[in-house]
Amino acid sequence: MRLAIIVTLAFVSFDSVHVKFVNNNDTHHVNDLVSKNEVIYLFKTRNKTSQLNLDHHRRVRRSVPVDRNRLFLDRKVNYLIDPWFPEKETQTIQSAIQKLSEASCVEFVQLSEKPTDDNIDYVHILPSSNCIGEFGRVGGRQMFNLSLTCLEEPTVMHEMLHTLGMWHEHSRWDRDEYVTVLYDNIIPSKKNYFRKLTQTIDDTLSLPYDYSSIMHYKSFDYSIDPSNLRTIISKNPNISSDSIGKTDKLSDLDKQRLNKLYRCDVKRCLDPTKPLNGEVIGDNFEVGAKISYKCKDDTFTLIGSNSRFCKFDGQWSASTPICVQQFYHFCNFETDFCGWQNNVGWVRNELRNQTEHTGPVTDNTLGTPKGHFIYTRSRRKQKGDIASIETPSFSVPDNVQKSCVSFAYYLWGERIGTLKVYIHLTQSGNKKLIFEKSGNIGPKWLIAKYAISAAGQSLHFTFEVIIGGNLLSDIAIDDFVFMSCTQEEIELGHFEIIDLDS
């Protein structure tokens, strides 16, 4: 039996990675684990046109993402087919992509050459002695490698659905209601790949279990005796175990799943919020459309992103910017830590080093994977460990009646601990807790806003995290701003008033 090796980068640390072995007569895949050195050897010995620099690997999430930022947010997938592919194989790729396009609202745009703009997301389909891809949207150039031995239309659709953000049907968190996994019949080193996902990271989209999905394993996959011993059997008396996973086309539920995932029922966003003392430029609010912002005159400074786009779910990307006349400090962490001090346990994000299934994959400022934030990396830490960081010290003028502080925060993961924020008053030495959140609040950025009376005061802020566990408990912050504010700004911005004397 001839086998083609398929490498899938699945973990950030590279202590191990997934390897898929594909039977030439089989459009479905099984996984194995190889060492880091073996992966490097495979990369060095395969076709040079498909080299992937390990240093530029980015985080992958192996699930139907609860975190919708893993999807192509404007429903558009740019792709480039390498000219090395023979004409027949190129047509196979195009036919598979065309069928996905016809089955959904996702727009596939074929590029004729590599984009010169690094900010353009695109899937680069490359020839290789292996098949390798990245799960979900990762931002910028994204690898999708195919060998001639696995280049069949069902396989291309299966792998492209991974790229679009769909994982295997039999990994659903509720799969035990529909199939039985026979672990004693599974090759021991492969048992890990039959684990079911958790509800924290897996979304079934309220669709029925699909035995006919192009994303389902067949009954004998991973078997220690593939001629006699099954690894998955159906619990449904009306569904034969022989039939599960055996398909060369998208099922009706595959199509429904893709369309629900990308909210094909949504056509536009609501009218965007107009910032106080600013304006919105643009009147096209359809999915994928862009708008921009500007302040009413040069006496105001725009804080936040000056542009946003309408996402597939009907929400605008990033946060509404604000126009301020006087601010003491603003940091979006795009270039550095902005002079923040006494850093214990906080890092600026580099996506290839982040942990799966916790923390953000996009920043709050820009709403893209290339934006920056700071977060507490929980990997290799213990429950109860403290990570803290302090802002610079600020002196509030005597004539400023009200000051406002806001910041974005992100708490997502199964073992999320606690985020606390304190104000330290220099003259009195008082320390006041103004913010505290604990536990998983979902994969989304939220904004905290507070107004204080601190005329003539010198003060600084401390962000403190109590680690919830050694994995799945990353906490992030972004877009900190401390500014003077008016009563109108406090009321319209829904700032919570904090009494520093209490």
XYZ file of C-alpha atoms in Angstrom:
502
model
C 0.000 0.000 0.000
C 1.496 3.284 -1.072
C 1.220 6.126 1.438
C 1.733 9.852 1.124
C 2.785 11.788 4.227
C 0.715 14.800 5.186
C 2.066 17.110 7.848
C -0.380 19.305 9.721
C 1.057 21.874 12.104
C -1.206 21.486 15.092
C 0.653 22.646 18.175
C 2.541 25.812 18.870
C 5.460 24.293 20.739
C 6.669 21.885 18.008
C 7.453 19.286 20.673
C 5.229 17.194 18.419
C 3.072 17.761 15.362
C 0.315 15.916 13.559
C 1.237 13.838 10.529
C -1.465 12.454 8.267
C -1.086 9.314 6.171
C -3.313 9.093 3.120
C -4.127 5.950 1.221
C -4.156 6.648 -2.530
C -7.561 5.013 -2.785
C -8.982 6.871 0.208
C -10.080 10.480 0.495
C -10.013 10.529 4.301
C -7.091 10.969 6.588
C -5.571 9.445 9.662
C -3.066 11.107 11.957
C 0.184 10.224 13.631
C 2.747 12.081 15.721
C 6.344 12.662 14.779
C 9.183 14.421 16.541
C 10.370 17.932 15.796
C 13.542 16.590 14.151
C 11.507 14.336 11.860
C 9.362 17.286 10.811
C 12.444 19.354 9.990
C 13.792 16.421 7.966
C 10.515 16.157 6.025
C 10.547 19.887 5.342
C 14.160 19.798 4.125
C 13.636 16.846 1.802
C 10.425 17.906 0.120
C 10.029 20.139 -2.917
C 11.756 23.477 -2.326
C 8.874 25.435 -3.853
C 6.720 24.476 -0.874
C 9.145 25.190 1.947
C 7.417 26.537 5.054
C 9.581 28.469 7.459
C 9.036 27.002 10.931
C 9.735 30.416 12.441
C 6.651 31.814 10.741
C 4.237 29.150 11.929
C 1.104 30.582 13.482
C -1.417 29.234 15.942
C -3.890 26.667 14.695
C -7.165 25.673 16.326
C -8.451 22.188 15.690
C -12.216 22.544 16.115
C -15.324 24.150 14.701
C -14.269 27.414 16.258
C -16.390 28.908 18.985
C -13.966 31.781 18.396
C -15.373 33.185 15.167
C -12.257 35.289 14.607
C -10.715 32.089 13.203
C -13.014 32.480 10.170
C -12.605 34.634 7.060
C -14.406 37.618 8.506
C -15.428 39.250 5.226
C -16.495 35.873 3.715
C -13.823 36.251 1.054
C -11.030 33.716 0.540
C -8.243 34.812 -1.773
C -6.284 31.857 -3.094
C -3.266 31.377 -5.325
C -2.625 28.078 -7.160
C 1.053 27.555 -7.794
C 1.780 27.282 -11.566
C 3.826 24.118 -10.913
C 0.636 22.032 -10.774
C -0.174 20.192 -14.026
C -3.288 21.385 -15.829
C -5.396 18.400 -14.773
C -4.592 18.857 -11.070
C -5.176 22.614 -11.322
C -8.627 21.904 -12.743
C -9.319 19.461 -9.896
C -8.472 22.144 -7.320
C -10.601 24.728 -9.117
C -13.530 22.312 -9.412
C -13.428 21.486 -5.698
C -13.313 25.159 -4.747
C -16.122 25.951 -7.185
C -18.345 23.367 -5.501
C -17.687 24.950 -2.082
C -18.473 28.370 -3.536
C -21.728 27.160 -5.077
C -22.744 25.547 -1.783
C -22.280 28.682 0.340
C -22.002 32.460 0.470
C -18.209 32.281 0.822
C -16.524 34.029 -2.093
C -13.333 32.453 -3.449
C -11.128 34.809 -5.451
C -8.317 33.275 -7.467
C -5.175 35.403 -7.593
C -2.781 35.387 -10.521
C 0.285 36.320 -8.470
C 1.444 36.815 -4.905
C 0.067 39.997 -3.304
C 2.661 42.684 -2.658
C 0.663 43.917 0.354
C 1.495 41.835 3.463
C -1.874 42.746 4.966
C -3.815 40.771 2.349
C -4.958 37.356 3.560
C -4.630 34.581 1.012
C -4.362 30.804 0.825
C -1.286 29.719 -1.124
C -1.910 26.294 -2.671
C 1.481 24.708 -3.221
C 2.792 21.432 -4.646
C 4.612 19.212 -2.226
C 5.650 15.691 -1.443
C 3.389 16.222 1.586
C 0.008 17.805 2.218
C 0.076 20.560 4.796
C -2.423 23.207 5.774
C -3.284 25.699 8.481
C -6.665 25.552 10.200
C -8.941 28.566 9.930
C -7.798 32.024 8.887
C -4.361 32.831 10.246
C -3.732 36.167 8.515
C -1.425 37.031 5.630
C -0.015 34.182 3.552
C -1.522 30.855 4.558
C -0.164 27.457 3.509
C -2.287 24.822 1.758
C 0.054 22.183 0.309
C -1.045 19.224 -1.816
C 0.831 16.213 -3.137
C -0.246 14.498 -6.334
C -1.054 11.350 -4.369
C -3.775 13.086 -2.330
C -4.956 15.526 -4.977
C -8.528 14.377 -5.490
C -11.612 16.576 -5.453
C -13.136 15.187 -2.209
C -9.780 15.545 -0.445
C -9.377 19.147 -1.601
C -12.894 19.967 -0.359
C -12.232 18.194 2.964
C -8.992 20.111 3.538
C -10.424 23.424 2.366
C -13.263 23.013 4.867
C -10.586 22.760 7.569
C -9.167 26.026 6.232
C -12.653 27.562 6.407
C -12.954 26.529 10.062
C -14.689 23.134 10.076
C -13.318 20.129 11.935
C -14.197 16.435 11.866
C -17.821 15.515 12.555
C -16.925 12.602 14.833
C -15.018 14.968 17.150
C -18.191 16.804 18.174
C -18.640 17.169 21.926
C -21.937 15.234 21.705
C -20.672 12.437 19.427
C -21.187 9.685 22.063
C -24.926 9.976 21.516
C -24.505 8.899 17.893
C -21.427 6.693 17.546
C -19.383 4.371 19.712
C -15.605 4.672 19.536
C -13.947 1.270 20.051
C -10.681 2.320 21.668
C -9.370 -1.256 22.011
C -9.361 -1.533 18.213
C -7.471 1.712 17.608
C -3.746 1.785 16.970
C -2.453 2.838 20.410
C -0.539 5.874 19.176
C -3.690 7.105 17.396
C -6.192 6.959 20.271
C -5.643 10.606 21.044
C -7.239 11.516 17.722
C -10.571 10.030 18.721
C -10.961 12.340 21.679
C -14.069 14.447 21.584
C -13.982 18.215 21.842
C -15.473 20.222 24.684
C -18.356 22.668 24.469
C -15.957 25.495 25.305
C -14.215 25.158 21.952
C -16.701 23.245 19.786
C -19.945 24.599 18.326
C -22.319 22.100 16.698
C -24.388 25.004 15.334
C -27.505 23.150 16.594
C -27.342 20.826 13.574
C -28.030 17.082 13.671
C -25.150 14.626 13.712
C -24.090 13.875 10.138
C -22.986 10.302 9.427
C -22.629 11.225 5.737
C -20.382 14.235 6.258
C -17.304 14.588 4.104
C -15.645 15.478 7.440
C -16.412 12.112 9.120
C -13.965 9.232 9.654
C -14.920 5.867 8.212
C -15.610 2.859 10.358
C -12.188 1.200 10.019
C -9.924 4.281 10.196
C -6.977 3.871 12.588
C -7.779 0.191 13.117
C -5.145 -2.256 14.341
C -6.781 -4.705 11.913
C -8.468 -2.632 9.172
C -9.913 -5.713 7.497
C -11.844 -6.926 10.524
C -11.930 -4.532 13.481
C -13.933 -1.325 13.385
C -12.929 1.793 15.284
C -16.258 3.640 15.011
C -19.734 2.109 14.867
C -23.114 3.741 14.489
C -25.579 3.816 17.386
C -28.415 4.581 15.017
C -30.143 1.331 13.962
C -31.054 2.980 10.661
C -27.463 3.898 9.818
C -25.071 1.141 8.775
C -21.569 1.396 10.200
C -20.285 0.514 6.736
C -21.792 3.714 5.343
C -20.472 6.324 7.772
C -17.916 8.670 6.289
C -18.060 7.074 2.847
C -18.750 9.948 0.467
C -17.132 11.889 -2.335
C -19.309 14.969 -2.060
C -20.657 17.506 0.405
C -23.688 16.294 2.313
C -26.727 18.514 2.745
C -25.726 19.008 6.383
C -22.166 19.912 5.347
C -23.672 22.697 3.253
C -25.965 23.810 6.066
C -23.091 23.782 8.510
C -20.902 25.931 6.277
C -23.716 28.410 5.669
C -24.596 28.673 9.359
C -20.943 29.020 10.283
C -20.570 31.984 7.931
C -24.012 33.436 8.746
C -25.117 33.510 5.130
C -28.451 34.930 6.285
C -26.715 38.181 7.285
C -26.344 40.740 4.505
C -25.253 43.940 6.267
C -24.237 45.572 9.532
C -26.302 48.065 11.476
C -25.469 51.725 11.073
C -22.110 52.247 12.830
C -21.859 54.272 16.007
C -20.787 57.853 15.428
C -18.167 58.902 17.995
C -18.783 62.063 20.008
C -16.952 64.925 18.259
C -16.281 62.698 15.251
C -17.903 61.394 12.099
C -18.249 58.255 10.001
C -17.110 58.298 6.370
C -18.876 55.837 4.079
C -22.460 54.667 3.618
C -22.048 51.070 2.402
C -22.772 48.781 5.356
C -22.906 45.442 3.526
C -20.768 42.503 4.649
C -17.156 43.157 3.638
C -17.636 46.914 3.186
C -15.255 49.345 4.909
C -15.885 52.636 6.679
C -13.513 55.187 8.176
C -13.593 57.723 10.987
C -12.256 61.195 11.619
C -12.577 63.797 14.375
C -14.437 67.028 13.707
C -11.310 69.205 13.814
C -7.600 69.221 14.629
C -8.130 69.981 18.316
C -9.222 66.357 18.807
C -7.149 63.183 18.574
C -8.624 59.957 17.234
C -7.963 57.095 19.660
C -8.407 53.623 18.165
C -8.583 52.369 14.605
C -9.526 54.889 11.909
C -11.258 52.188 9.835
C -13.563 49.200 10.355
C -15.294 46.656 8.124
C -18.601 44.816 8.291
C -18.002 41.197 9.361
C -19.934 38.136 8.219
C -21.936 38.068 11.475
C -23.282 41.595 11.044
C -20.895 43.129 13.581
C -18.332 45.828 12.844
C -14.698 44.890 13.294
C -12.668 46.308 16.189
C -14.167 48.937 18.518
C -15.620 52.353 17.821
C -12.779 54.892 18.105
C -13.105 57.987 20.269
C -12.137 61.634 19.756
C -10.442 63.254 22.754
C -8.985 66.695 23.363
C -6.679 65.844 26.245
C -5.299 62.458 27.199
C -2.523 61.488 29.552
C -1.695 58.110 28.097
C -2.799 55.749 25.334
C -1.312 52.367 24.541
C -2.456 49.825 21.956
C 0.792 47.815 22.287
C 1.370 47.919 18.531
C 5.075 48.706 18.868
C 6.051 48.095 22.500
C 4.894 48.171 26.148
C 4.554 51.997 26.140
C 6.750 52.382 29.207
C 4.677 50.094 31.442
C 6.780 48.857 34.359
C 7.389 46.068 36.868
C 6.257 43.528 34.342
C 5.865 40.065 35.836
C 4.391 37.451 33.510
C 2.965 39.634 30.719
C 4.043 39.343 27.055
C 3.176 41.060 23.791
C 1.419 38.619 21.501
C 3.238 36.581 18.917
C 0.619 34.239 17.529
C 2.973 31.339 16.918
C 3.718 31.201 20.650
C 0.161 31.365 21.948
C -1.770 28.440 23.366
C -4.723 26.891 21.556
C -8.286 27.399 22.796
C -7.538 30.362 25.069
C -6.820 34.044 24.608
C -7.548 36.177 21.513
C -6.379 35.586 17.953
C -7.072 39.199 16.942
C -6.417 42.433 18.771
C -9.080 44.929 19.832
C -7.644 47.943 17.996
C -7.572 46.605 14.450
C -9.506 43.360 14.784
C -6.837 41.441 12.847
C -4.269 38.717 13.638
C -1.498 41.214 12.904
C -2.587 43.632 15.622
C -1.013 43.522 19.077
C -2.093 43.247 22.707
C -0.507 41.993 25.915
C -1.492 38.813 27.726
C -0.498 36.487 30.530
C 0.841 33.255 29.081
C -0.370 30.539 31.434
C 1.640 27.746 29.876
C 4.132 26.318 32.402
C 2.611 28.349 35.241
C 0.765 27.041 38.284
C -2.728 27.793 39.510
C -2.575 30.796 41.825
C 0.559 32.355 40.288
C 0.418 36.161 40.000
C 1.195 38.181 36.857
C 1.219 41.961 37.266
C 2.157 45.066 35.303
C 1.951 48.815 36.075
C 1.248 51.816 33.902
C 3.492 54.881 34.109
C 2.602 57.457 36.765
C 0.247 60.272 35.684
C -0.237 63.742 37.165
C -3.764 65.060 36.754
C -3.946 68.901 36.523
C -5.753 70.787 39.306
C -8.344 72.199 36.890
C -9.492 68.812 35.528
C -12.725 67.854 37.250
C -13.163 64.403 35.737
C -10.760 61.846 34.274
C -11.753 58.691 32.431
C -9.977 55.373 31.964
C -10.933 52.593 29.592
C -9.343 49.347 28.458
C -10.258 46.222 26.539
C -10.045 42.820 28.232
C -10.371 39.208 27.056
C -11.049 36.206 29.310
C -11.574 32.980 27.370
C -10.511 29.449 28.248
C -11.627 26.520 30.369
C -9.422 27.460 33.337
C -9.556 31.252 33.324
C -8.490 32.802 36.609
C -9.028 36.410 37.720
C -8.166 39.854 36.327
C -7.951 42.738 38.804
C -7.212 46.410 38.155
C -6.102 48.829 40.884
C -5.581 52.593 41.098
C -2.614 53.682 43.241
C -2.704 57.234 44.619
C 0.859 58.451 45.178
C 0.238 61.164 47.804
C -1.943 59.115 50.118
C -0.507 55.711 49.293
C -4.030 54.377 48.910
C -4.717 51.440 46.591
C -8.245 50.944 45.281
C -9.645 47.971 43.384
C -11.770 49.280 40.491
C -12.202 46.150 38.357
C -12.397 42.395 38.955
C -13.551 39.621 36.629
C -13.128 35.849 36.939
C -13.870 32.846 34.760
C -14.584 32.229 31.105
C -16.655 34.982 29.449
C -16.284 33.702 25.883
C -14.027 34.532 22.913
C -14.659 38.275 22.707
C -13.125 41.591 23.637
C -15.070 43.645 26.187
C -14.496 47.242 27.246
C -14.284 48.518 30.830
C -14.918 52.248 31.394
C -14.517 54.263 34.591
C -14.699 57.937 35.521
C -12.851 59.351 38.555
C -12.308 62.685 40.277
C -8.546 62.974 40.643
C -7.724 66.671 40.213
C -4.195 67.397 41.413
C -3.471 63.731 42.039
C -0.514 61.644 40.940
C -1.520 58.046 40.250
C -0.903 54.870 38.286
C -2.780 51.657 37.482
C -1.842 48.024 38.144
C -3.199 45.087 36.144
C -2.973 41.856 38.111
C -3.877 38.335 36.978
C -4.289 35.310 39.211
C -3.516 32.324 36.974
C -6.319 29.763 36.817
C -4.218 26.829 35.617
C -1.139 25.875 33.654
C -3.099 25.823 30.375
C -6.255 27.346 28.902
C -6.172 30.399 31.159
C -4.551 33.196 29.117
C -5.930 36.686 29.889
C -5.335 39.678 27.608
C -5.760 43.455 27.639
C -5.534 46.103 24.923
C -6.227 49.765 24.142
C -5.634 51.390 27.515
C -6.469 55.111 27.559
C -6.436 57.593 30.459
C -7.846 61.007 29.559
C -9.742 64.027 30.762
C -13.467 63.839 30.078
C -16.605 65.915 30.276
C -19.895 65.012 31.917
C -21.393 64.583 28.446
C -18.672 62.118 27.501
C -19.223 60.195 30.735
C -22.955 59.896 30.138
C -22.808 59.091 26.417
C -19.913 56.691 26.892
C -21.576 54.910 29.831
C -18.565 55.318 32.112
C -18.991 53.936 35.615
C -18.219 56.575 38.247
C -15.672 55.501 40.880
C -15.353 57.300 44.233
C -11.669 57.217 45.163
C -12.421 58.324 48.736
C -14.679 55.401 49.602
